[in-house]
Short mmCIF file of C-alpha atoms in Angstrom, two decimals:
data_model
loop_
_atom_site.label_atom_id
_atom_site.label_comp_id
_atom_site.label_asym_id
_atom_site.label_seq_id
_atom_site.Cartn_x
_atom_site.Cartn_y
_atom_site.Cartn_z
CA UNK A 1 98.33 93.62 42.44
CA UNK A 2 99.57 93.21 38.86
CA UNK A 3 102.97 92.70 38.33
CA UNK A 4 105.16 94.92 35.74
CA UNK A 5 106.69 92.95 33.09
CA UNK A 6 109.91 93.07 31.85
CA UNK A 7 109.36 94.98 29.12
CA UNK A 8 107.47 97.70 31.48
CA UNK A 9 110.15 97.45 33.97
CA UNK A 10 113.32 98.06 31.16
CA UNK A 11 110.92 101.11 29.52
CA UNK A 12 110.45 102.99 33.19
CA UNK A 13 114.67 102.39 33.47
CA UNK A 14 115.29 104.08 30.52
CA UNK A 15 113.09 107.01 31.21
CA UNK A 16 114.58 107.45 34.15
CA UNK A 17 117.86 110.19 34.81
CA UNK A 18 120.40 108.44 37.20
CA UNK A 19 123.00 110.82 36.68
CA UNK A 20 122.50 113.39 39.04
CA UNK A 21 123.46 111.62 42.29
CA UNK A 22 126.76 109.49 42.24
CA UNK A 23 126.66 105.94 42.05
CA UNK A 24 123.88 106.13 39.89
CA UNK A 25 121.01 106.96 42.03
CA UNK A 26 117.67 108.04 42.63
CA UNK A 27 115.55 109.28 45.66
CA UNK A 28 112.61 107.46 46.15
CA UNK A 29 109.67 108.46 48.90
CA UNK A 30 107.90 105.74 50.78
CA UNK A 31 104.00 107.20 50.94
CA UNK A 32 101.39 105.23 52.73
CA UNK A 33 98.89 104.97 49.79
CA UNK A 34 95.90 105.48 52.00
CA UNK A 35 96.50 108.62 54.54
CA UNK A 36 99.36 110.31 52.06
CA UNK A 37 101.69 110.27 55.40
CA UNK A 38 105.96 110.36 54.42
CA UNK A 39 106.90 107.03 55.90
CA UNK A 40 110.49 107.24 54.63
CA UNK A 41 113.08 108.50 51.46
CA UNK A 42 115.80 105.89 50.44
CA UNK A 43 117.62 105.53 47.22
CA UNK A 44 117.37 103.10 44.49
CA UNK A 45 119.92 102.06 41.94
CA UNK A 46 119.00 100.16 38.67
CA UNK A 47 119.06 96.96 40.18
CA UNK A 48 117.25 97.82 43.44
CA UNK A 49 114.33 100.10 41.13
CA UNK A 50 114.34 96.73 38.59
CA UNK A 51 113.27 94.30 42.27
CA UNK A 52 111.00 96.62 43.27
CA UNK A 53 109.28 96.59 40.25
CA UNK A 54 109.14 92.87 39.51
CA UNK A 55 107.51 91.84 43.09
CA UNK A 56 105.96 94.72 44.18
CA UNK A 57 107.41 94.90 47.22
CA UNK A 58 110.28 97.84 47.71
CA UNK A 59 113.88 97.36 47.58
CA UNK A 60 116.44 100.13 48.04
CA UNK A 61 120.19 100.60 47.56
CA UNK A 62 121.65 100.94 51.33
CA UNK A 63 124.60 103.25 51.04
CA UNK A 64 126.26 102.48 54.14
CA UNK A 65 126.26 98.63 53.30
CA UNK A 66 126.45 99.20 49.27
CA UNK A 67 124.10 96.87 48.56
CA UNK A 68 120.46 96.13 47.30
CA UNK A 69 118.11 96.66 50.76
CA UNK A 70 115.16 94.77 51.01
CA UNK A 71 113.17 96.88 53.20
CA UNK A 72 111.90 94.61 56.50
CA UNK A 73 114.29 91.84 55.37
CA UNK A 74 115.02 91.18 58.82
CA UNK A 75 111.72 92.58 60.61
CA UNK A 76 109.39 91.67 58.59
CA UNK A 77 108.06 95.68 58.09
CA UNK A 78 107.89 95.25 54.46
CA UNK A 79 106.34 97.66 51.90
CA UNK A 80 103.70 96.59 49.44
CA UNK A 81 103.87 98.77 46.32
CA UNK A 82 100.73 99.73 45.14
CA UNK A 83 101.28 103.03 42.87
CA UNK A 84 104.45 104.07 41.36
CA UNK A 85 104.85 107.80 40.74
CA UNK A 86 107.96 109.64 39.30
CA UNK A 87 108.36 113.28 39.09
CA UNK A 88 108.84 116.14 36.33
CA UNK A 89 112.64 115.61 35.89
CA UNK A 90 112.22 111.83 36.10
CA UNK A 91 114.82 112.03 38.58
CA UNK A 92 112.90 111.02 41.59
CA UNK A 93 110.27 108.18 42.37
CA UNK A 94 107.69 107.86 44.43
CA UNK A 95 106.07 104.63 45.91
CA UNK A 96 102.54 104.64 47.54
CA UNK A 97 102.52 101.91 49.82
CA UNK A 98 101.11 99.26 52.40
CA UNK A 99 103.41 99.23 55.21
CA UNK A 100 103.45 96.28 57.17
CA UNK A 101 104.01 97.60 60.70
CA UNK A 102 105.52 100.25 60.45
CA UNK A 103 108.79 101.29 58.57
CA UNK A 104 110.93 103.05 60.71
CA UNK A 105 113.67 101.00 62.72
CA UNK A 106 112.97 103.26 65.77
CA UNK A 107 110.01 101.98 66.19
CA UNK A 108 107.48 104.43 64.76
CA UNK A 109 105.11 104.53 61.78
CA UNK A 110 107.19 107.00 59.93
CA UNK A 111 110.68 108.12 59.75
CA UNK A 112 109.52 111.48 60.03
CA UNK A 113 108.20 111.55 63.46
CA UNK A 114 110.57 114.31 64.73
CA UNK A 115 108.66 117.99 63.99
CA UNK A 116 111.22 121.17 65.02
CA UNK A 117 109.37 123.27 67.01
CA UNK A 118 110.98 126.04 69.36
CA UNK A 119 114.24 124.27 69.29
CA UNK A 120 113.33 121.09 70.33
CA UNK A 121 112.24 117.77 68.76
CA UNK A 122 108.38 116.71 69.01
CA UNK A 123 107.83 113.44 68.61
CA UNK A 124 104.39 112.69 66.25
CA UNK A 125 102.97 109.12 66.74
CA UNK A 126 103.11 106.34 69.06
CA UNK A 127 106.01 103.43 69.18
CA UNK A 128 104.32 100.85 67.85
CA UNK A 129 107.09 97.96 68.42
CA UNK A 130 110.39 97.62 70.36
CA UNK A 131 113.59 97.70 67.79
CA UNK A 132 115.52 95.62 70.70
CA UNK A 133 112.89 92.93 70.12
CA UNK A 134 112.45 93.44 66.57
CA UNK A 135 115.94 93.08 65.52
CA UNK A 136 117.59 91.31 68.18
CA UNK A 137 120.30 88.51 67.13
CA UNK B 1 103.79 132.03 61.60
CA UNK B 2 106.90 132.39 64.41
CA UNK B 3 110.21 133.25 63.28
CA UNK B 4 113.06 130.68 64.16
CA UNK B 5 115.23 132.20 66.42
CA UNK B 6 119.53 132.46 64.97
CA UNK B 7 120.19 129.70 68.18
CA UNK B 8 116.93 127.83 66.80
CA UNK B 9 118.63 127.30 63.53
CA UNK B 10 122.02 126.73 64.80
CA UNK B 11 121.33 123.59 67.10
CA UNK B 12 119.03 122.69 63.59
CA UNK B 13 122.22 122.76 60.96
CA UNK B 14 124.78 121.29 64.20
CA UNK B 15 121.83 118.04 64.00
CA UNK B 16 121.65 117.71 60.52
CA UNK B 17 124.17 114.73 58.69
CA UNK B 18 125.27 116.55 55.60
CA UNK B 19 128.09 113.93 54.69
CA UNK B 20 125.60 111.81 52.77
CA UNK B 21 125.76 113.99 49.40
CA UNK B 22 128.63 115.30 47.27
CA UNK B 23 128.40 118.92 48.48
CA UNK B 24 126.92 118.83 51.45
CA UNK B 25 123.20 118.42 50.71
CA UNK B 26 120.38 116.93 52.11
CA UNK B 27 117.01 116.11 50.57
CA UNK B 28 114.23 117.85 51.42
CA UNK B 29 110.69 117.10 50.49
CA UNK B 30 107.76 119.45 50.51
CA UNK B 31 104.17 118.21 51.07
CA UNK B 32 101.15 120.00 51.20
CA UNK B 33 100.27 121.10 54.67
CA UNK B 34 96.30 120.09 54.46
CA UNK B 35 96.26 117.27 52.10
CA UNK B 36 99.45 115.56 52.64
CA UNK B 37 100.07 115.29 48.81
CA UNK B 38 103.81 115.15 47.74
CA UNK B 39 104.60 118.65 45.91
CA UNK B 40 108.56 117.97 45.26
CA UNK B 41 111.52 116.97 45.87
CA UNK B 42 114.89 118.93 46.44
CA UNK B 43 118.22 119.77 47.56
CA UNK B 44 119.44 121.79 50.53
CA UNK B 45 122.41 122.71 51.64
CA UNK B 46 123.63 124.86 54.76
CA UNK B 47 122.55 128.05 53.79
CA UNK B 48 119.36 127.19 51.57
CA UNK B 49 118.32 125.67 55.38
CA UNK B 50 118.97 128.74 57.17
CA UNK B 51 117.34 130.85 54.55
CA UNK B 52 113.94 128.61 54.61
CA UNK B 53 114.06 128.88 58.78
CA UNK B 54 114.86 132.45 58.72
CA UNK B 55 112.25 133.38 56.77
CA UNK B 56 109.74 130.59 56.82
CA UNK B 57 109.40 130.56 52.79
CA UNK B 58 111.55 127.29 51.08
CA UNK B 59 114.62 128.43 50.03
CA UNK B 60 116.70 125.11 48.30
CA UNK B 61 120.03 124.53 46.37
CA UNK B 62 120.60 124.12 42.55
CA UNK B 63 122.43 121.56 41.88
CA UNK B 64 122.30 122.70 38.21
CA UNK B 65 122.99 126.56 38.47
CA UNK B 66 125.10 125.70 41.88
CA UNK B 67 123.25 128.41 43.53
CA UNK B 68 120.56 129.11 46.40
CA UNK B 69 116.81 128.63 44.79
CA UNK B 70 114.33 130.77 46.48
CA UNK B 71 111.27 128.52 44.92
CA UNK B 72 109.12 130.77 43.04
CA UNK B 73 111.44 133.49 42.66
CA UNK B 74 110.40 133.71 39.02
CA UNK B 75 106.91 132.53 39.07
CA UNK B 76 105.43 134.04 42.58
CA UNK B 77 104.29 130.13 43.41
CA UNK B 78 106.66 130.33 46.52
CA UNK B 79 105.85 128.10 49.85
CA UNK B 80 105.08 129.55 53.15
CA UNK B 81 106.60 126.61 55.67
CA UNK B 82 104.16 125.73 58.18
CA UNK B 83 106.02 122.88 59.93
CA UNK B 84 109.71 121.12 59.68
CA UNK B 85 110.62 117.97 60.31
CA UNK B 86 113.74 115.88 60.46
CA UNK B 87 113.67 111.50 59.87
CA UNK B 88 115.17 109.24 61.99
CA UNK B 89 118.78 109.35 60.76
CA UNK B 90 118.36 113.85 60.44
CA UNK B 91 119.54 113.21 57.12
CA UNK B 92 116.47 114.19 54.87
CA UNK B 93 114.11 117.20 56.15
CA UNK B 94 110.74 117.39 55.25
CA UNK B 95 108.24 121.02 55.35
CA UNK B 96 105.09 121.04 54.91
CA UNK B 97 104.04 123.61 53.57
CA UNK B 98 101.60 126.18 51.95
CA UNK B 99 101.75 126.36 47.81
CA UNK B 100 101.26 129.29 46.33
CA UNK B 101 99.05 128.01 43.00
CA UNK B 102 101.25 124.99 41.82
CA UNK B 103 104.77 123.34 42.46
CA UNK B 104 105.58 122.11 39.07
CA UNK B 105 107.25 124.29 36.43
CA UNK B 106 105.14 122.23 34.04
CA UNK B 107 102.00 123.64 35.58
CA UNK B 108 100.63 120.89 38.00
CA UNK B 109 99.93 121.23 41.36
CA UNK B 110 102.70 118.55 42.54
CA UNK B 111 105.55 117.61 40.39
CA UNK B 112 104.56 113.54 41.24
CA UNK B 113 101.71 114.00 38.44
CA UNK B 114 102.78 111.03 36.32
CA UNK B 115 101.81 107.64 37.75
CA UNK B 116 103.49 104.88 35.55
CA UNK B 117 100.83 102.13 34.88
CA UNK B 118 100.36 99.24 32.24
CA UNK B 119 104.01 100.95 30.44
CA UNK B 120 102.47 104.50 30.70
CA UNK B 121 102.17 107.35 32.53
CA UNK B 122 98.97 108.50 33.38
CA UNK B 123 98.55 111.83 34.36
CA UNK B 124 97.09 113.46 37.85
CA UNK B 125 95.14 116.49 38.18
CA UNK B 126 95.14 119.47 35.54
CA UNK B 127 97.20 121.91 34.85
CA UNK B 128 96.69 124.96 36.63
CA UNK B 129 99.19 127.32 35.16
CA UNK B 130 100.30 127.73 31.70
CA UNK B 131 104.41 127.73 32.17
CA UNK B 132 104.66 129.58 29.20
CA UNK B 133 103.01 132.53 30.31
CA UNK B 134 104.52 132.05 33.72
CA UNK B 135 108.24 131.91 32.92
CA UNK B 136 108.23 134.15 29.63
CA UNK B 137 110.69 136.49 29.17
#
């Protein structure tokens, strides 16, 4: 997968509108590039947007921990970018990816494996590993 | 497609985390029901939520007019919800929907038309409406 350069990466920055959320960022949607199924949304700042372009493999900004997130830094779940989308206001991006694993920490393919139906949760999917085991100490 | 009941959306709003965003919003993304293609990306708050539930047609927030945004209001291209769902952390709410003719005010199906390759977007799909003709005065 071909690498952006640096002159690609600083063009896409520029287009991009980081005003609207504070702290200067953007939503970004994690889409497996093959079925089109939501694995995830996360936000990127410059910095995070700027990693994620140079290796190809995504890297948010965690908000709780204010800092750059390197998804499946610790299990190993990463995300291989392989398309990079943005949308009409250029105020949202959207990664179509490999997932290795699967990206939720629960356990699950997708983050969005909770469907409200008659005022309960159903749960979509199988667990396909154990978070205790995943990301014990 | 069933109503949700005023206790069905109640226990939905009492789940969701709205302390991630100035103003208590959440994003929501709308995909296409069938196909699984990404059609936007918005803003919700408490009452654009209630609105979409109650009435099973998207209903976000502005963050530019500060105001509830039935989508299509103007245009007709509105979105019948078919199914909601919630990720891991019930901060970001996802409905997939049915789209009347096209998402985009530009006049593409989804508003993720642009994929950025070699320094430049190319574009997906056609245009389907003419925005002029749609949004005229």
């Amino acid at each position: 997968m071909k690498k952006f350069s640096k002159e690609e990466i600083d063009k896409f920055i520029d287009l991009l509108d980081f005003s609207k959320i504070e702290g200067g960022l953007v939503p970004v949607i994690a889409q497996d590039y093959q079925t089109n199924e939501i694995l995830m949304l996360a936000f990127a700042n410059e910095a995070s947007i700027r990693q994620s372009l140079e290796t190809r493999i995504a890297c948010y900004y965690s908000r709780s921990r204010k800092t750059l997130w390197k998804k499946g830094e610790t299990s190993g779940h990463i995300q291989e970018i392989q398309h990079v989308f943005v949308d009409c206001y250029k105020d949202t991006i959207l990664f179509k990816v490999k997932q290795k694993v699967a990206a939720c920490h629960t356990g699950y393919f997708s983050c969005f494996h909770r469907e409200y139906v008659n005022g309960e949760f159903i749960i979509h999917g199988e667990k396909i590993f154990d978070p205790d085991e995943v990301y014990k100490k």
